[in-house]
Each structure stands twice: as C-alpha cells, then as structure tokens.
Coordinates of C-alpha atoms in Angstrom, one line a residue:
M1 CA -21.0 -22.2 48.3
D2 CA -22.3 -19.1 50.1
R3 CA -24.4 -16.3 48.7
R4 CA -21.6 -13.8 48.6
S5 CA -19.5 -16.1 46.4
D6 CA -22.3 -16.4 43.9
I7 CA -22.7 -12.6 43.8
D8 CA -18.9 -12.1 43.2
I9 CA -18.8 -14.5 40.3
D10 CA -21.9 -13.0 38.7
A11 CA -20.3 -9.5 39.0
L12 CA -17.0 -10.7 37.5
T13 CA -18.9 -12.3 34.6
R14 CA -20.7 -9.1 33.9
A15 CA -17.4 -7.2 33.9
L16 CA -16.0 -9.3 31.1
D17 CA -16.6 -9.0 27.4
V18 CA -15.1 -10.6 24.3
H19 CA -13.4 -7.4 23.1
S20 CA -11.5 -7.1 26.4
L21 CA -10.3 -10.7 26.1
R22 CA -9.1 -10.1 22.6
I23 CA -7.1 -7.1 23.8
L24 CA -5.4 -9.2 26.5
V25 CA -4.6 -11.9 24.0
A26 CA -3.1 -9.3 21.6
I27 CA -0.9 -7.8 24.4
D28 CA 0.2 -11.3 25.3
Q29 CA 1.1 -12.2 21.7
T30 CA 2.8 -8.9 20.8
G31 CA 4.5 -8.0 24.0
S32 CA 3.5 -4.3 24.0
I33 CA 0.4 -2.2 24.1
S34 CA 1.4 -0.2 21.0
A35 CA 1.9 -3.4 19.0
A36 CA -1.4 -4.8 20.3
A37 CA -3.2 -1.6 19.2
R38 CA -1.7 -1.8 15.7
S39 CA -2.7 -5.5 15.4
L40 CA -6.3 -4.7 16.4
G41 CA -6.6 -1.5 14.4
Y42 CA -6.9 0.9 17.3
S43 CA -4.8 3.7 18.7
Q44 CA -2.5 3.1 21.7
P45 CA -4.5 5.5 24.0
T46 CA -7.7 3.6 23.2
I47 CA -6.3 0.3 24.2
T48 CA -4.6 1.7 27.3
Q49 CA -7.9 3.3 28.5
H50 CA -9.8 0.1 27.8
V51 CA -7.4 -2.0 29.9
Q52 CA -7.5 0.6 32.7
R53 CA -11.4 0.5 32.8
L54 CA -11.3 -3.3 32.8
E55 CA -8.8 -3.4 35.7
A56 CA -11.1 -1.0 37.6
R57 CA -14.1 -3.1 37.0
L58 CA -12.3 -6.3 38.1
G59 CA -10.3 -4.7 40.9
A60 CA -7.2 -6.4 39.8
A61 CA -4.1 -5.5 37.8
L62 CA -4.0 -7.2 34.4
V63 CA -1.0 -5.7 32.6
V64 CA 2.5 -4.8 33.9
R65 CA 3.9 -1.9 31.8
T66 CA 7.5 -0.8 31.2
A67 CA 8.9 2.0 28.9
R68 CA 8.9 -0.2 25.8
A69 CA 7.0 -3.4 26.6
A70 CA 4.1 -4.9 28.5
R71 CA 3.3 -8.3 29.9
L72 CA 0.2 -9.8 31.5
T73 CA 0.0 -10.4 35.2
P74 CA -1.1 -13.9 36.4
T75 CA -4.7 -12.6 36.5
G76 CA -4.4 -11.2 32.9
A77 CA -2.7 -14.4 31.7
L78 CA -5.6 -16.5 33.2
L79 CA -8.2 -14.5 31.3
A80 CA -6.1 -14.7 28.0
Q81 CA -5.9 -18.5 28.4
H82 CA -9.7 -18.8 28.4
A83 CA -10.2 -16.2 25.6
P84 CA -9.8 -18.5 22.6
R85 CA -12.5 -21.0 23.8
I86 CA -14.9 -18.2 24.7
D87 CA -14.3 -16.5 21.3
A88 CA -14.8 -19.8 19.4
S89 CA -18.1 -20.5 21.3
L90 CA -19.5 -17.1 20.5
T91 CA -18.5 -17.5 16.8
A92 CA -20.2 -20.9 16.7
A93 CA -23.3 -19.4 18.2
A94 CA -23.3 -16.5 15.8
T95 CA -22.9 -18.9 12.9
E96 CA -26.0 -20.9 14.0
L97 CA -27.9 -17.7 14.6
A98 CA -27.0 -16.5 11.1
R99 CA -28.4 -19.8 9.6
M100 CA -31.6 -19.4 11.7
L101 CA -32.1 -15.8 10.5
G102 CA -31.5 -16.7 6.9
R103 CA -27.9 -15.5 6.4
R104 CA -26.6 -18.3 4.2
A105 CA -23.0 -19.0 3.2
D106 CA -24.1 -18.5 -0.4
L107 CA -25.3 -14.9 0.1
V108 CA -23.1 -11.8 -0.4
R109 CA -24.1 -8.1 -0.3
I110 CA -21.9 -5.5 -1.9
A111 CA -22.2 -1.8 -0.8
A112 CA -20.9 1.1 -2.9
S113 CA -21.6 4.6 -4.0
A114 CA -23.2 5.2 -7.4
D115 CA -19.8 6.1 -8.9
A116 CA -18.5 2.5 -8.3
V117 CA -21.4 0.7 -9.9
G118 CA -20.5 1.0 -13.6
T119 CA -16.8 0.2 -13.3
V120 CA -16.7 -2.2 -10.4
V121 CA -20.0 -3.5 -8.9
A122 CA -22.0 -4.2 -12.0
P123 CA -19.2 -6.2 -13.8
A124 CA -18.5 -8.1 -10.6
L125 CA -22.2 -9.0 -10.1
G126 CA -22.4 -10.1 -13.8
R127 CA -19.3 -12.2 -13.6
L128 CA -20.5 -13.9 -10.3
A129 CA -23.9 -14.7 -11.9
A130 CA -22.2 -16.3 -14.9
Q131 CA -19.4 -18.2 -13.1
Q132 CA -21.1 -19.1 -9.8
P133 CA -24.9 -18.9 -10.2
E134 CA -25.4 -20.6 -6.9
I135 CA -24.3 -17.4 -5.1
D136 CA -27.1 -14.9 -4.3
A137 CA -25.3 -11.6 -4.8
S138 CA -27.0 -8.3 -4.3
F139 CA -26.1 -4.6 -4.3
V140 CA -26.8 -2.0 -1.6
E141 CA -26.3 1.7 -2.7
A142 CA -24.5 4.0 -0.3
S143 CA -24.2 7.7 -0.4
D144 CA -20.4 7.7 -0.2
N145 CA -17.4 5.7 0.9
A146 CA -18.0 6.3 4.7
A147 CA -21.6 5.1 4.3
A148 CA -20.5 2.0 2.5
L149 CA -18.0 1.1 5.2
A150 CA -20.6 1.8 7.9
L151 CA -23.0 -0.7 6.2
V152 CA -20.3 -3.4 6.5
Q153 CA -19.5 -2.5 10.1
D154 CA -23.2 -2.6 11.0
G155 CA -23.7 -6.0 9.4
R156 CA -26.0 -4.7 6.6
A157 CA -23.5 -5.5 3.9
D158 CA -20.6 -7.9 3.5
I159 CA -18.2 -6.0 1.2
A160 CA -17.8 -2.2 0.7
V161 CA -16.3 -1.0 -2.6
T162 CA -14.7 2.4 -2.2
L163 CA -13.1 4.8 -4.7
T164 CA -10.5 7.2 -3.5
L165 CA -8.4 9.9 -5.3
A166 CA -4.7 10.3 -4.8
V167 CA -2.3 12.9 -6.3
S168 CA 1.1 11.6 -7.0
G169 CA 3.6 12.6 -4.3
E170 CA 0.8 13.6 -1.9
R171 CA 0.0 10.3 -0.2
H172 CA -1.7 10.2 3.2
A173 CA -1.8 7.4 5.7
I174 CA -4.7 5.1 5.2
A175 CA -7.1 5.1 8.2
R176 CA -7.4 1.6 9.6
R177 CA -10.7 0.3 10.8
S178 CA -11.1 -2.2 13.6
G179 CA -11.7 -5.8 12.5
M180 CA -11.8 -4.9 8.8
R181 CA -9.6 -6.1 6.0
S182 CA -9.1 -4.1 2.8
T183 CA -8.0 -5.5 -0.6
F184 CA -6.6 -3.2 -3.3
L185 CA -8.4 -3.8 -6.6
F186 CA -7.0 -1.5 -9.2
A187 CA -6.0 2.1 -10.0
E188 CA -6.9 4.2 -13.0
E189 CA -5.8 7.6 -14.0
I190 CA -7.9 10.7 -14.0
V191 CA -7.9 12.4 -17.4
A192 CA -8.9 15.9 -18.6
L193 CA -11.6 16.2 -21.4
S194 CA -11.6 19.6 -23.0
T195 CA -11.8 21.7 -26.2
A196 CA -9.2 24.2 -24.9
E197 CA -6.6 25.1 -27.5
I198 CA -3.5 24.3 -25.3
Q199 CA -0.3 22.5 -26.3
A200 CA 0.4 19.7 -23.7
A201 CA 3.9 18.3 -23.8
G202 CA 4.1 14.5 -23.7
G203 CA 0.3 14.1 -23.5
R204 CA 0.0 15.5 -20.0
I205 CA -1.4 18.9 -18.9
D206 CA -1.2 20.9 -15.7
P207 CA -4.8 21.4 -14.6
A208 CA -3.9 25.0 -13.7
L209 CA -3.7 25.7 -17.5
L210 CA -7.4 24.9 -17.7
A211 CA -8.5 27.0 -14.7
D212 CA -10.2 29.7 -16.8
E213 CA -12.4 27.2 -18.7
I214 CA -15.9 26.3 -17.6
W215 CA -15.6 23.3 -15.3
I216 CA -18.1 20.4 -15.2
R217 CA -17.9 18.8 -11.8
G218 CA -19.7 17.4 -8.8
D219 CA -19.3 17.0 -5.1
G220 CA -16.3 14.7 -4.4
S221 CA -15.4 14.5 -8.0
P222 CA -11.9 14.7 -9.4
G223 CA -12.7 18.3 -10.5
D224 CA -13.5 19.2 -6.9
L225 CA -10.2 17.8 -5.7
L226 CA -8.2 19.7 -8.4
A227 CA -10.1 22.9 -7.7
E228 CA -9.2 22.6 -4.0
R229 CA -5.5 22.0 -4.8
L230 CA -5.5 25.0 -7.2
E231 CA -7.6 27.2 -4.8
R232 CA -10.0 27.7 -7.7
P233 CA -13.4 29.0 -6.5
R234 CA -16.5 27.7 -8.1
A235 CA -17.2 30.0 -11.0
G236 CA -20.7 31.2 -11.8
D237 CA -20.8 29.5 -15.1
D238 CA -19.4 26.1 -13.8
I239 CA -21.8 23.2 -14.2
H240 CA -22.7 20.9 -11.4
V241 CA -23.4 17.3 -12.2
S242 CA -24.0 14.2 -10.0
N243 CA -22.2 11.6 -12.1
A244 CA -19.3 11.1 -14.6
A245 CA -21.6 10.0 -17.5
A246 CA -23.3 13.4 -17.4
A247 CA -20.0 15.2 -17.2
V248 CA -18.6 13.3 -20.3
A249 CA -21.8 13.9 -22.3
L250 CA -21.6 17.6 -21.7
A251 CA -17.9 17.8 -22.5
R252 CA -18.4 15.8 -25.7
H253 CA -20.8 18.5 -26.8
R254 CA -18.2 21.2 -26.1
V255 CA -20.1 22.7 -23.1
G256 CA -17.0 22.7 -20.8
T257 CA -14.0 20.9 -19.4
T258 CA -14.3 17.9 -17.1
F259 CA -12.0 15.5 -15.2
V260 CA -13.0 11.9 -15.1
A261 CA -11.5 8.4 -14.6
E262 CA -10.3 6.6 -17.7
S263 CA -13.1 4.1 -17.5
A264 CA -15.7 6.8 -18.0
L265 CA -14.6 7.1 -21.6
A266 CA -15.1 3.4 -22.4
G267 CA -17.0 3.0 -25.6
I268 CA -17.2 6.8 -26.1
D269 CA -16.4 8.3 -29.5
L270 CA -15.1 11.8 -29.1
P271 CA -15.7 14.4 -31.9
D272 CA -12.9 16.3 -33.5
G273 CA -11.6 19.1 -31.3
V274 CA -12.4 17.4 -28.0
R275 CA -9.0 16.4 -26.5
V276 CA -8.1 13.9 -23.8
W277 CA -5.0 14.5 -21.7
G278 CA -3.3 12.9 -18.7
L279 CA -2.6 15.1 -15.8
T280 CA 0.6 16.3 -14.2
P281 CA 1.1 15.5 -11.4
A282 CA -0.8 12.3 -12.1
V283 CA -4.0 11.8 -10.3
T284 CA -5.3 8.2 -9.8
R285 CA -8.5 6.7 -8.6
R286 CA -8.0 3.6 -6.4
A287 CA -10.7 1.0 -6.0
T288 CA -10.6 -1.0 -2.7
A289 CA -12.8 -3.8 -1.4
T290 CA -13.3 -4.0 2.4
A291 CA -14.9 -6.7 4.5
L292 CA -14.9 -7.8 8.1
V293 CA -12.0 -10.1 8.9
E294 CA -14.3 -12.8 10.1
A295 CA -16.5 -12.5 7.0
A296 CA -13.6 -12.7 4.5
T297 CA -13.5 -16.5 4.8
I298 CA -17.2 -17.0 4.1
P299 CA -17.3 -18.8 0.7
A300 CA -19.6 -16.4 -1.1
V301 CA -17.7 -13.3 0.3
E302 CA -14.4 -14.9 -0.6
S303 CA -15.6 -15.6 -4.1
A304 CA -16.9 -12.1 -4.5
L305 CA -13.6 -10.6 -3.4
R306 CA -11.7 -12.8 -5.8
V307 CA -13.9 -11.6 -8.7
L308 CA -13.6 -8.0 -7.6
A309 CA -9.8 -8.4 -7.6
S310 CA -9.8 -9.7 -11.1
L311 CA -11.5 -6.6 -12.6
R312 CA -9.6 -4.2 -14.8
P313 CA -11.3 -1.0 -16.1
S314 CA -11.0 0.0 -19.8
P315 CA -8.0 2.3 -20.3
A316 CA -8.2 5.7 -21.9
D317 CA -6.7 6.1 -25.4
V318 CA -3.9 8.5 -24.1
E319 CA -0.5 7.3 -25.2
V320 CA 1.4 8.5 -22.2
I321 CA -0.9 6.5 -19.9
L322 CA -0.9 3.5 -22.1
D323 CA 2.9 3.5 -22.2
A324 CA 3.1 3.6 -18.4
R325 CA 0.7 0.6 -18.2
R326 CA 2.6 -1.3 -20.9
R327 CA 5.8 -1.0 -18.9
S328 CA 4.0 -2.1 -15.7
A329 CA 2.6 -5.1 -17.6
S330 CA 6.0 -6.0 -19.0
H331 CA 7.6 -5.9 -15.6
R332 CA 4.8 -8.1 -14.1
A333 CA 5.2 -10.7 -16.9
R334 CA 8.9 -10.8 -16.4
F335 CA 8.6 -11.7 -12.7
S336 CA 5.3 -13.6 -12.7
S337 CA 7.0 -17.0 -12.6
S338 CA 8.7 -16.1 -9.3
R339 CA 5.6 -14.9 -7.6
T340 CA 4.3 -17.5 -5.2
T341 CA 0.9 -17.8 -3.5
Y342 CA 1.5 -18.6 0.1
P343 CA -1.0 -20.1 2.6
A344 CA -2.6 -17.8 5.1
R345 CA -0.5 -19.1 8.0
T346 CA 3.1 -17.9 7.5
A347 CA 6.3 -18.9 9.1
P348 CA 7.1 -17.6 12.6
P349 CA 7.5 -13.8 12.6
E350 CA 11.1 -12.7 12.0
E351 CA 12.7 -10.3 14.4
S352 CA 16.2 -8.9 14.1
P353 CA 17.9 -7.4 17.1
M354 CA 21.2 -7.2 15.3
P355 CA 22.7 -3.7 15.2
F356 CA 24.3 -2.2 12.1
P357 CA 26.8 -2.7 10.6
S358 CA 26.4 -6.2 9.1
T359 CA 28.0 -8.3 6.5
A360 CA 25.3 -7.3 4.0
R361 CA 27.0 -4.1 2.9
L362 CA 30.4 -5.8 2.8
A363 CA 29.0 -8.5 0.5
Q364 CA 27.2 -5.9 -1.6
A365 CA 30.4 -3.8 -2.0
G366 CA 32.3 -6.9 -3.1
A367 CA 29.6 -7.8 -5.6
V368 CA 29.7 -4.3 -7.0
V369 CA 33.4 -4.3 -7.5
A370 CA 33.3 -7.7 -9.1
A371 CA 30.4 -6.7 -11.4
G372 CA 32.3 -3.5 -12.4
A373 CA 35.5 -5.5 -13.2
L374 CA 33.5 -8.0 -15.3
L375 CA 31.8 -5.3 -17.2
L376 CA 35.0 -3.5 -17.9
T377 CA 36.7 -6.7 -19.1
A378 CA 33.8 -7.6 -21.3
C379 CA 33.9 -4.2 -23.1
S380 CA 37.6 -4.1 -23.5
G381 CA 39.6 -5.7 -26.3
D382 CA 42.5 -6.5 -24.1
P383 CA 42.6 -9.8 -22.1
A384 CA 41.8 -9.6 -18.4
P385 CA 45.0 -9.2 -16.3
S386 CA 46.2 -12.3 -14.6
A387 CA 47.0 -12.6 -11.0
S388 CA 50.7 -12.2 -11.8
T389 CA 50.2 -9.0 -13.8
A390 CA 47.6 -7.3 -11.5
L391 CA 48.7 -3.9 -10.2
A392 CA 49.6 -3.7 -6.5
D393 CA 47.2 -1.8 -4.2
S394 CA 48.7 1.7 -3.8
G395 CA 46.2 2.6 -1.0
E396 CA 45.3 5.8 -2.9
Q397 CA 41.7 7.1 -2.8
I398 CA 39.8 6.6 -6.1
D399 CA 37.8 9.7 -7.0
S400 CA 35.6 8.1 -9.6
I401 CA 35.2 5.0 -11.7
T402 CA 33.8 4.7 -15.2
V403 CA 32.0 1.5 -16.1
A404 CA 30.9 0.7 -19.7
L405 CA 27.5 -1.0 -19.7
P406 CA 26.4 -3.6 -22.3
G407 CA 23.3 -1.7 -23.1
S408 CA 21.6 1.7 -23.0
L409 CA 19.3 3.0 -20.3
S410 CA 16.7 5.8 -20.4
N411 CA 16.2 6.0 -16.7
L412 CA 18.1 4.8 -13.7
Y413 CA 15.0 4.8 -11.4
V414 CA 13.9 1.2 -11.1
G415 CA 10.3 2.3 -10.8
Q416 CA 10.3 3.7 -14.3
E417 CA 12.6 1.3 -16.0
S418 CA 13.1 -2.1 -14.4
G419 CA 15.8 -3.9 -16.4
I420 CA 18.6 -5.9 -14.8
L421 CA 21.1 -3.1 -15.4
N422 CA 18.8 -0.6 -13.6
Y423 CA 18.6 -2.9 -10.6
Y424 CA 22.4 -3.3 -10.5
I425 CA 23.1 0.5 -10.6
A426 CA 20.3 1.4 -8.2
S427 CA 21.5 -1.1 -5.7
I428 CA 24.9 0.6 -5.7
A429 CA 23.4 4.0 -5.1
Q430 CA 20.5 3.2 -2.8
E431 CA 19.7 0.8 0.0
G432 CA 16.5 -0.8 1.3
L433 CA 15.2 -1.3 4.8
V434 CA 16.9 -4.7 4.8
A435 CA 19.5 -6.5 2.7
I436 CA 19.8 -10.1 1.5
D437 CA 23.2 -11.7 2.1
A438 CA 24.9 -14.4 0.0
D439 CA 23.0 -17.1 1.8
G440 CA 19.6 -15.5 1.1
A441 CA 19.1 -14.5 4.8
I442 CA 17.7 -11.1 5.7
Q443 CA 20.2 -8.6 7.2
P444 CA 19.9 -5.0 8.5
A445 CA 20.4 -2.1 6.1
L446 CA 18.7 1.2 6.8
A447 CA 16.6 -0.5 9.5
E448 CA 18.8 -1.6 12.3
S449 CA 16.1 -3.9 13.7
W450 CA 12.5 -4.9 12.9
S451 CA 9.7 -7.0 14.2
Q452 CA 6.5 -8.6 13.0
P453 CA 3.9 -8.4 15.7
D454 CA 1.3 -10.2 13.7
D455 CA 0.9 -11.8 10.2
V456 CA 0.3 -8.5 8.4
T457 CA 2.3 -5.9 10.4
Y458 CA 6.0 -5.1 10.0
V459 CA 7.6 -2.5 12.3
Y460 CA 11.1 -1.1 11.3
E461 CA 13.5 0.8 13.6
L462 CA 15.8 3.0 11.5
R463 CA 19.5 3.6 12.0
D464 CA 20.3 7.0 13.5
D465 CA 23.5 7.4 11.5
A466 CA 22.2 6.8 8.0
M467 CA 23.0 9.7 5.6
F468 CA 22.1 10.4 2.0
Q469 CA 25.0 11.2 -0.4
D470 CA 24.3 14.9 0.0
G471 CA 24.9 14.7 3.7
T472 CA 21.3 15.0 4.9
P473 CA 20.0 12.4 7.4
V474 CA 17.6 9.6 6.4
T475 CA 14.3 10.1 8.2
A476 CA 11.1 8.1 8.7
D477 CA 9.4 10.6 6.4
D478 CA 11.9 9.7 3.6
V479 CA 11.1 6.0 4.0
V480 CA 7.3 6.5 4.0
F481 CA 7.6 8.7 0.9
S482 CA 9.8 6.3 -1.0
L483 CA 7.6 3.3 -0.3
N484 CA 4.5 5.2 -1.2
E485 CA 6.0 6.2 -4.5
A486 CA 6.9 2.6 -5.1
R487 CA 3.2 1.7 -4.6
D488 CA 2.0 4.2 -7.2
E489 CA 1.4 2.4 -10.6
T490 CA 1.7 5.7 -12.4
T491 CA 5.0 6.9 -11.1
S492 CA 6.5 3.5 -10.4
P493 CA 5.1 0.8 -12.7
G494 CA 8.3 -1.2 -12.3
L495 CA 7.9 -1.5 -8.5
A496 CA 4.1 -1.3 -7.8
Y497 CA 3.9 -5.1 -8.6
Y498 CA 5.7 -5.8 -5.3
M499 CA 3.4 -3.5 -3.3
T500 CA -0.1 -4.5 -4.3
N501 CA -0.6 -6.2 -0.9
V502 CA 0.4 -3.2 1.1
E503 CA -2.5 -1.5 2.9
S504 CA -0.6 1.4 4.5
V505 CA 2.9 2.7 5.2
E506 CA 3.0 5.0 8.3
K507 CA 5.5 6.9 10.4
T508 CA 4.8 5.6 13.9
G509 CA 7.8 7.1 15.7
D510 CA 10.7 9.5 15.1
S511 CA 12.7 6.5 13.7
E512 CA 9.9 4.0 13.3
V513 CA 8.0 3.0 10.2
T514 CA 5.1 0.5 10.3
I515 CA 3.9 -1.3 7.2
T516 CA 0.5 -3.1 7.2
L517 CA -0.5 -5.7 4.6
T518 CA -4.0 -6.6 3.4
E519 CA -3.2 -10.3 3.9
P520 CA -0.2 -12.4 5.1
D521 CA 2.7 -12.7 2.5
A522 CA 5.7 -14.8 3.4
A523 CA 7.7 -13.1 0.6
F524 CA 7.1 -9.5 1.8
A525 CA 10.0 -9.3 4.3
K526 CA 12.6 -9.8 1.5
N527 CA 10.8 -7.3 -0.8
M528 CA 11.9 -4.5 1.6
S529 CA 15.4 -4.9 0.1
T530 CA 16.8 -3.5 -3.1
G531 CA 16.1 -6.9 -4.5
G532 CA 12.4 -6.1 -4.2
A533 CA 10.8 -2.6 -4.0
A534 CA 12.7 -0.7 -1.3
F535 CA 14.9 1.9 -3.0
I536 CA 14.9 4.6 -0.3
T537 CA 15.5 8.1 -1.6
S538 CA 15.4 11.6 -0.3
K539 CA 12.0 13.3 -0.4
A540 CA 13.6 16.7 -0.6
F541 CA 15.7 15.6 -3.6
W542 CA 12.6 14.1 -5.3
D543 CA 10.6 17.3 -4.8
A544 CA 13.5 19.5 -5.9
N545 CA 13.5 17.7 -9.2
D546 CA 9.7 17.4 -9.5
G547 CA 10.0 13.6 -9.5
N548 CA 12.2 13.5 -12.6
V549 CA 14.9 11.5 -11.0
G550 CA 17.2 8.9 -12.6
T551 CA 17.8 11.1 -15.6
A552 CA 21.1 12.6 -16.9
S553 CA 20.3 15.9 -15.1
S554 CA 19.3 14.4 -11.8
L555 CA 20.7 10.9 -11.1
L556 CA 19.7 8.9 -8.0
M557 CA 19.9 10.0 -4.4
G558 CA 20.5 7.2 -1.9
T559 CA 22.7 6.1 0.9
G560 CA 24.9 3.6 -0.9
P561 CA 28.7 3.8 -1.1

C-alpha cells in the first residue's frame, strides 16, 4: 500500500463522526430529511447543512434529494451500514470509562430549581431512599429550567425536573432537545390567595379583578405570568419574594395577594378572611422529568424516573378544582382495566396511503342510525315496526331527528363529561384524525394519510376538503388546538388520560400535524380516533364561546354528518 493511500484513509477517518453517521441512518430509516430531523430532534435546515458539510469533507454525494423524499447514495448507504457497529463500540467504551471514573449504575443525580424541591425532588429522594437504599441519589440545584436541562446535556446531572406554567387555551409548541426524552409527571392548578372582598362565581376568579391589590410575586412566578398577560406594571407597593413559601406566609398575614401552585398550601391553615380561588382561565403548573435517551435505561435513572412519575402533589381545598380532579379520577378508573403496558419495541410503523373517502364514515353512519332507532324503540311504548309494516323510503330529505336518551347529560363535550352517551353523541358530531372500522382496523378520517417515521413520532396529512358544520375549513391549527385542549387535565379531565404520553403536538406544514410521544405506545394510533381522545373542533367556535362548549347554548362543532 503506498503512502498516498494511507493519507487518504486517514483524512477520510478524520472527516467522519458518530453524529454524522446517526444522521445518515435516520435518513435511511425515515426516507426524508425532514422526518430524520424530527426523529433526531433537530430542524430540517440543521440536518441539511450538516449533510452538505459532510459531503464537502468527503468529496462525495451521500444523499439524493427529491421534492418530498431523500435516499442514500451507495456511498451514504455504505457509511450507514457501518454506523450501528461504530456506535455500539463507542457506547461500550463510554460504559467502561464511566465505571473507571466512578459513574456507577446505582448513582443518579437530579437537577432542578429551588421551586421544584419541595413538591417533586425532596419526596422523590425520600421515597428512593426508603424503597431502594442501594441507589445513591443526589440533588444538584439549578437556577432555572434552562440551567437544569443544561446540566443534563453536559453530563453533570442525570435527570432535570422542570416546572412550566400554561394558561388554558394558550398552548405553545414544546421545544424538543436533541437526544433527550421528557416524561410528564403531573399538573396542578395555580390558585389565588387574597383578602379581597370579591364575589367569585363557581369558585374561580379572573385575575384582572385583583389587579388593584398589592401583589406578592417573584421572577418567573405565576404572578409574573399573570401580570404580563394583564399588562399590569409592577406597582410601587408590590412585594418581591424568591419562593412560594414566603409568598404564602405574607398572604396569610393579610399583607397582599399572591398566586401559587396548589401544593404550596399543603398543611397550611388559613385564617378567616383569607380566601382561595381557582383562576379563569385556568392556569396550570406542569412538572416534567427529562433525561438523555441513552441514560433513561440505566437502572438507577430508570428507577428515579418511575418514582418521579408516581408523585402527586397535595390538592388545594377549592371545590371547583377538586370536582374537576374527581371527574378525571373517575374516568381513569373506568378505563384503567383496558390500559395496557406495551414493550419498548412496537409493531412495525403503520402508514396509510389511502385517500378519503373510506368505509369508516359509512360504517359510522350506519351505526348512528341503528343506535338512534334502538333508542327510539326503547323509549316508546309501541312495539318496534316489523319488516312488513316498515314505511317505504320516500327519498325526502329529513331536516332533523329527535332522539330520546336513556339518561341525562350536563355537557356533551367528552373532555368534561365522559359517559357512554357523551361518546355516542360526540362521535356523531365530530371526527378524529383516524377512524376505527368494524374489524378494528385504522381508517382515514380527517387525516387522509399518516406515517410513523419512528417509534415516538406520528405525522398526519389532513384532507383539504374537510369542513366544519358552519362551513369553515378544518385547518392544522384547529387540530393542534383540539389535541392540546384534550391534553389539559383542567379543561378536559375526561380525555387527558389518553394524552399523558404526548410530548408535543405541532403544526409542521399547511396541512400537516406532527405528534411526538415521550415513549413508544402501541395503543396511541387508535387513540387519535373518536374512540380515544381526538374530537376535533373549531378553535374559532371554542374561542367565541370562551370554552363553554357542549352546553345547551353552544353545542358541539365538528365535521360529522
């Protein structure tokens, strides 16, 4: 072998890196650069630029691109073929190095800001110590959520516990981080603590009614979020505190008004005259645990994540909040027997190239007619007409049909009231992204096609002819809004059960919606039907009625017949 050959091989070796090989493998597996970017947690331009730089370093084309797809060239396929072995070798080396440096499998480090210590980290560490004393668990304090996540990314912590605030109806896409997996832990409501003499209907109050009070708040606190929404400047007599315990102590002594998570009131006796209200719109604080994908399978990290996911904060003694939680718990208990834990490896990804229409809606329409006939017969004193006495089909258009139900309903929206009758009626008025036919197979509904580029990503292409009953078109924004409402335990306790594994719902194209899970779930695909949690409604209709849908004054808006 001559000297030039040695130099060329050495140069090619230096041009390669594990990250580049993982990108090529992702493109090969998903069939497009955009899908590869989603699976790796990067933007499409980032992946495109990385591939272009690698091609320039190697002096060879690696990917052939078309308008909607991408495939590897023979050179790219060769590199992708070697990638798994190279990746496995480096992982083995890192494991041995970790042992040498003292990073044992029974060690776990949890990073979080001070706000998360009392409600999440401390109970988790205590439970780990009691249940699995062989695990060496420690805490690393971070200044905020971003700092906690950075500690995990830099290898200085194994799990980041973060707390984020969300206002009902104002969801934003969750930023995905490369190589990290997030697990939703729990959500709790933000409550107002005040001595203000204000009548709050139904146990909830609009924070705007408290704007003239002295506010007790700190940087990044619920009070800061509400002040920003209300465009309320910091008043001269407002009090700045660094933690919720201080805010509650001051509010208990009638110094001012504060907004804290429910758990901040655990074990606190409030004196007469100090009131606690829920907020409208509801504000929730969501707790999330994030770890590197590779670290999530380390025994100690896996145990810590399991303990974190089992935590539930103490609820506030506010009847409207307790009632919503009771309905959610009742729904979960009703369906818990059908919930199945699936192994990490799921069945091969499903992909539907079938265009709409399908047999799904025909089957659904038949079922609706049959159900209506049975209900009418059951509520009538007359016997059901026989085949010989049935009226002939005149061909006339029926303007309306009245069906007597064997029970009363307080709300047609399944998220608020999840009885069997609610499901029947909502399934008539609304559709999901997919439908389930008589054989239990998944068929198109509002999505004309869909794909699953990896174990945790589902991409849905919407029909361009779908219309709501008011004549407005169904958009990707409507789908994202509807599914995010279904995720909210406050507004949709009857549906949130199905969505606990969802990390994000994003509009990724004019007619494209991408859903990312925190972990593989073989049951998820069917949950995107009206048999699960996908009851797609109009965001404009929801907003016009301030979220009070499914009532006598504002029924349901959907795309059903």
